[in-house]
């Protein structure tokens, strides 16, 4: 079967290279070019055999009902909490993601957010750019990053990569996950609260599922405390966001570096004026090499599917 | 600890925190220049004329008090100068050496925080932490969609840090810590310093231009002296190239600032993270609106931890001097690296 006979629906223009290649290799439909979206489903729904999606665009029974010929869903992400996996399984729809290629980028960003939060880099930049630096010796003391106890929720690919980076800063590494493994240099804690109580920087690096939703709740935030810093490079729903906001506003939590939010692209505005909070708009995988590698995985998975070869990175 | 009657006298030429001041006064008779309210010549003359004139002076790292021939003539009893900073460009090392005046600095006390800050600046420039933060805070995310990644990078998105070649100018206490940290991110370390270091596995470049030509990131971590003034100029920046990023945690004058501004304006390099400038606190205004530039006000050393560390270290240097021991962190006249 020819590649270009595969009808692919792209839900969002997430990456120019990906879009260009999907167009070149397959028969591409772009969801955003149809208004309302229902008109696309009415006209082409039964022909679409593949969907390429992105976090924030739910793949649920409603979407699957509109695409009766769907064979494969390929996500431009490693997280697949936006996909109803059991629905896909039931309908025999394959699901792929983009693991490994973005691990380094996300880990790099986690460290960048932690240093930025503790050393208040953004504030320094803002101060200078506003022309406020009028005298030498004008400074405030921040807190050293090196040597801080780093607690990682989820020592998977990303968590382990964060661990090896912070070890170079002489940070003791603690962790929590469902099953304890043998890591001679890392200290296991049997609960997230105990992990938080024994860490200065808490990093969320686990997948999002029913068990990990709001895994960082008020109790954990209180345990992390007024000198603690929360770094979220997982998913917004990992953290009870209203609790996080009030803890930061009230000074019960020392600071935060956040790449993800419960209701992206909406970010609680109460955070905007806080000096101890670093905010970035879900850019964890945002480097050239990584985006290209993610796109290549999506394309490779679709091609393998057409050629009836084993999928490169199947989830279902 | 000496009793009040025979505590050695020291000149204090910086504003101390209360805890530091108290700790000094427990051990020394402190002649405090700033507290005296006198102009420096009168203050030094009074100190010199005292029955037990001070033999040691404590000065700040980026001091308005220059320890030069004039100062040493005005305070002939001084046999030891301790700077509470890492840099000693405000101290005439050759003049001190000629007179047999021992010079000490903060040694390794600040190195960790400065190295951390260099990595933080680099990650900010590469991953646009500050710029993307501004995008969020001006409410652009819901309105304009996903953040436009790194339009100022040639590839259209910022480069991955792993595998990048990092050229460190000055592989001293700070440079070596930066190297250790960035190796953990998968970077390849290159360096330039006065002489190659045998015990180090990194590739050595005898001049900064060649270092820049084979680096994706340049980190200035050297001291400021005659040889290193403007060691980074347009020539070096062009060798670093359009995808290159420069981080300065040394001294502003290590880089030709006017040429750096031109290089950034003309896209000759991709970005910069700068904690220091040639004429602090003046910063070239053209840099303020550049999203690929992260600016900071010479604060890489300032953490609570390094503050208490430097107090203890300074007292350690003074006690070593007064007991006839070698200083904890002596600075020699021919030193280049911090």
Coordinates of C-alpha atoms in Angstrom, one line a residue, chain A residues 12-244:
Chain A
X12 CA -2.5 21.2 15.7
X13 CA 0.3 23.0 13.8
X14 CA 2.8 22.0 16.5
X15 CA 5.9 21.8 14.4
X16 CA 6.7 23.0 10.9
X17 CA 9.0 20.2 9.9
X18 CA 6.5 17.6 11.1
X19 CA 3.7 19.2 9.1
X20 CA 5.8 19.5 6.0
X21 CA 6.9 15.9 6.1
X22 CA 3.4 14.6 6.9
X23 CA 2.2 16.6 3.8
X24 CA 5.0 15.2 1.7
X25 CA 4.8 11.6 2.7
X26 CA 1.1 11.0 3.3
X27 CA -2.2 12.5 2.5
X28 CA -2.6 15.3 5.1
X29 CA -5.7 17.0 6.5
X30 CA -5.3 19.9 9.0
X31 CA -8.0 20.2 11.6
X32 CA -7.5 23.9 12.1
X33 CA -8.2 24.6 8.4
X34 CA -11.8 23.5 8.9
X35 CA -14.3 25.7 10.7
X36 CA -16.2 24.3 12.4
X37 CA -14.1 21.2 13.0
X38 CA -17.3 19.1 12.6
X39 CA -17.4 19.9 8.9
X40 CA -14.0 18.1 8.5
X41 CA -15.3 15.0 10.3
X42 CA -18.5 15.0 8.2
X43 CA -16.6 15.3 4.9
X44 CA -13.6 13.1 5.6
X45 CA -14.2 11.4 9.0
X46 CA -14.6 7.9 7.5
X47 CA -11.4 8.1 5.4
X48 CA -9.0 9.2 8.1
X49 CA -6.8 6.3 9.2
X50 CA -4.2 8.1 11.3
X51 CA -4.2 11.0 13.7
X52 CA -1.2 13.0 14.9
X53 CA -1.9 14.8 18.1
X54 CA -0.5 16.8 20.9
X55 CA -1.2 17.2 24.7
X56 CA -4.2 19.3 25.3
X57 CA -6.2 17.8 22.5
X58 CA -8.2 15.0 24.0
X59 CA -8.4 11.7 22.2
X60 CA -11.5 10.3 23.7
X61 CA -14.6 8.2 22.7
X62 CA -16.2 11.3 21.0
X63 CA -13.2 11.8 18.7
X64 CA -12.9 8.1 18.0
X65 CA -16.6 7.9 17.1
X66 CA -16.1 10.6 14.5
X67 CA -13.2 8.6 13.0
X68 CA -14.5 5.0 12.4
X69 CA -11.6 4.1 10.2
X70 CA -8.9 5.2 12.6
X71 CA -6.0 2.7 12.9
X72 CA -3.3 4.6 14.6
X73 CA -2.9 7.7 16.9
X74 CA 0.6 9.1 17.1
X75 CA 1.3 11.7 19.8
X76 CA 3.9 14.4 19.5
X77 CA 4.8 14.0 23.2
X78 CA 5.9 11.4 25.7
X79 CA 3.0 11.9 28.0
X80 CA -0.2 10.3 26.8
X81 CA -2.6 11.3 29.6
X82 CA -4.7 13.1 27.0
X83 CA -5.5 9.8 25.3
X84 CA -8.1 7.4 26.5
X85 CA -6.0 4.3 26.2
X86 CA -8.6 1.8 27.1
X87 CA -11.0 3.2 24.4
X88 CA -8.1 2.9 21.9
X89 CA -7.3 -0.7 23.0
X90 CA -11.0 -1.7 22.7
X91 CA -11.2 -0.4 19.2
X92 CA -7.9 -1.9 18.2
X93 CA -6.3 1.5 17.6
X94 CA -2.6 1.7 18.0
X95 CA -1.1 4.5 20.0
X96 CA 2.5 5.8 19.8
X97 CA 4.4 8.5 21.7
X98 CA 7.9 10.0 21.6
X99 CA 9.9 8.7 24.6
X100 CA 13.6 9.2 25.2
X101 CA 14.3 11.8 22.6
X102 CA 13.1 14.6 24.8
X103 CA 14.5 13.3 28.1
X104 CA 17.6 15.5 28.1
X105 CA 15.7 18.6 27.2
X106 CA 13.2 18.2 30.0
X107 CA 15.9 17.4 32.5
X108 CA 17.9 20.4 31.4
X109 CA 14.9 22.6 31.8
X110 CA 14.2 21.2 35.3
X111 CA 17.7 22.2 36.4
X112 CA 17.4 25.6 34.6
X113 CA 14.2 26.3 36.4
X114 CA 15.6 25.3 39.8
X115 CA 18.7 27.5 39.5
X116 CA 16.5 30.3 38.1
X117 CA 14.1 30.0 41.1
X118 CA 16.8 29.8 43.8
X119 CA 19.1 32.5 42.3
X120 CA 16.3 34.7 41.0
X121 CA 17.9 35.2 37.6
X122 CA 14.7 36.6 36.0
X123 CA 14.4 39.3 38.6
X124 CA 18.0 40.3 38.1
X125 CA 17.4 40.6 34.3
X126 CA 14.2 42.5 34.8
X127 CA 15.9 44.9 37.3
X128 CA 18.7 45.7 34.9
X129 CA 16.5 46.0 31.8
X130 CA 14.2 48.4 33.6
X131 CA 17.2 50.7 34.2
X132 CA 17.0 50.2 38.0
X133 CA 20.6 49.4 38.5
X134 CA 22.0 52.7 39.7
X135 CA 24.7 51.8 42.1
X136 CA 27.4 49.2 42.4
X137 CA 26.9 46.9 45.3
X138 CA 23.2 46.8 44.9
X139 CA 22.1 43.3 45.5
X140 CA 20.0 40.9 47.5
X141 CA 21.2 37.6 48.8
X142 CA 19.7 34.5 47.2
X143 CA 20.2 30.9 48.1
X144 CA 22.9 28.5 46.8
X145 CA 21.8 25.8 44.4
X146 CA 24.7 23.4 44.8
X147 CA 24.3 21.0 47.7
X148 CA 20.6 21.4 48.0
X149 CA 18.7 18.1 48.6
X150 CA 16.8 17.3 45.4
X151 CA 13.8 15.0 45.8
X152 CA 12.5 13.4 42.6
X153 CA 9.0 12.0 42.2
X154 CA 9.4 9.2 39.7
X155 CA 12.9 8.0 38.8
X156 CA 12.1 7.0 35.3
X157 CA 14.1 8.2 32.2
X158 CA 13.6 11.9 33.0
X159 CA 14.0 11.5 36.7
X160 CA 17.2 9.6 36.4
X161 CA 18.6 12.2 34.0
X162 CA 17.7 15.0 36.4
X163 CA 19.5 13.0 39.1
X164 CA 22.8 12.7 37.2
X165 CA 22.8 16.4 36.4
X166 CA 22.2 17.6 39.9
X167 CA 24.8 15.1 41.2
X168 CA 27.4 17.3 39.4
X169 CA 26.3 20.1 41.7
X170 CA 26.9 17.9 44.8
X171 CA 23.1 17.7 45.4
X172 CA 22.1 14.6 47.4
X173 CA 19.3 12.9 45.5
X174 CA 16.2 11.5 47.1
X175 CA 13.3 9.9 45.3
X176 CA 9.9 8.4 45.6
X177 CA 8.2 6.0 43.2
X178 CA 5.8 3.1 43.4
X179 CA 8.6 0.5 43.6
X180 CA 11.9 0.9 45.3
X181 CA 14.9 0.0 43.2
X182 CA 18.6 -0.4 44.0
X183 CA 20.2 3.0 43.5
X184 CA 23.3 3.1 45.7
X185 CA 23.6 6.9 45.6
X186 CA 20.0 7.8 45.9
X187 CA 17.8 7.7 49.1
X188 CA 14.3 6.2 48.7
X189 CA 11.4 7.6 50.7
X190 CA 8.2 5.5 50.9
X191 CA 5.9 8.5 50.5
X192 CA 5.8 11.8 48.7
X193 CA 5.2 13.6 51.9
X194 CA 8.3 12.1 53.5
X195 CA 10.3 12.9 50.3
X196 CA 9.1 16.5 50.5
X197 CA 10.0 16.8 54.1
X198 CA 13.6 15.7 53.4
X199 CA 14.2 17.7 50.3
X200 CA 14.9 21.3 49.4
X201 CA 13.9 21.0 45.8
X202 CA 11.1 18.7 44.7
X203 CA 10.9 17.7 41.1
X204 CA 7.8 16.1 39.5
X205 CA 9.0 13.7 36.9
X206 CA 6.5 10.9 36.9
X207 CA 3.8 10.0 34.3
X208 CA 0.3 11.4 34.8
X209 CA -2.3 8.8 35.6
X210 CA -5.1 8.2 38.1
X211 CA -2.7 7.4 40.9
X212 CA -0.5 10.5 40.3
X213 CA -3.2 13.1 39.8
X214 CA -2.6 15.8 42.5
X215 CA 0.3 13.8 43.9
X216 CA 1.6 17.1 45.1
X217 CA -1.2 18.2 47.4
X218 CA -1.4 20.5 50.4
X219 CA 0.2 18.0 52.7
X220 CA 3.2 17.6 50.4
X221 CA 3.5 21.4 49.9
X222 CA 3.5 22.0 53.6
X223 CA 6.2 19.3 54.1
X224 CA 8.3 21.0 51.4
X225 CA 7.9 24.2 53.3
X226 CA 8.8 27.9 53.3
X227 CA 12.3 27.3 52.0
X228 CA 11.4 24.5 49.6
X229 CA 11.1 24.9 45.9
X230 CA 8.7 22.8 43.7
X231 CA 9.8 22.1 40.1
X232 CA 7.0 20.8 37.8
X233 CA 8.2 19.4 34.5
X234 CA 5.5 16.7 34.5
X235 CA 1.9 17.6 33.9
X236 CA -0.2 20.4 35.4
X237 CA -2.6 18.0 37.1
X238 CA 0.2 16.4 39.1
X239 CA -0.1 19.4 41.4
X240 CA -3.2 20.8 43.2
X241 CA -2.8 24.2 41.6
X242 CA -5.1 26.3 43.8
X243 CA -3.2 24.9 46.8
X244 CA 0.1 25.6 45.2

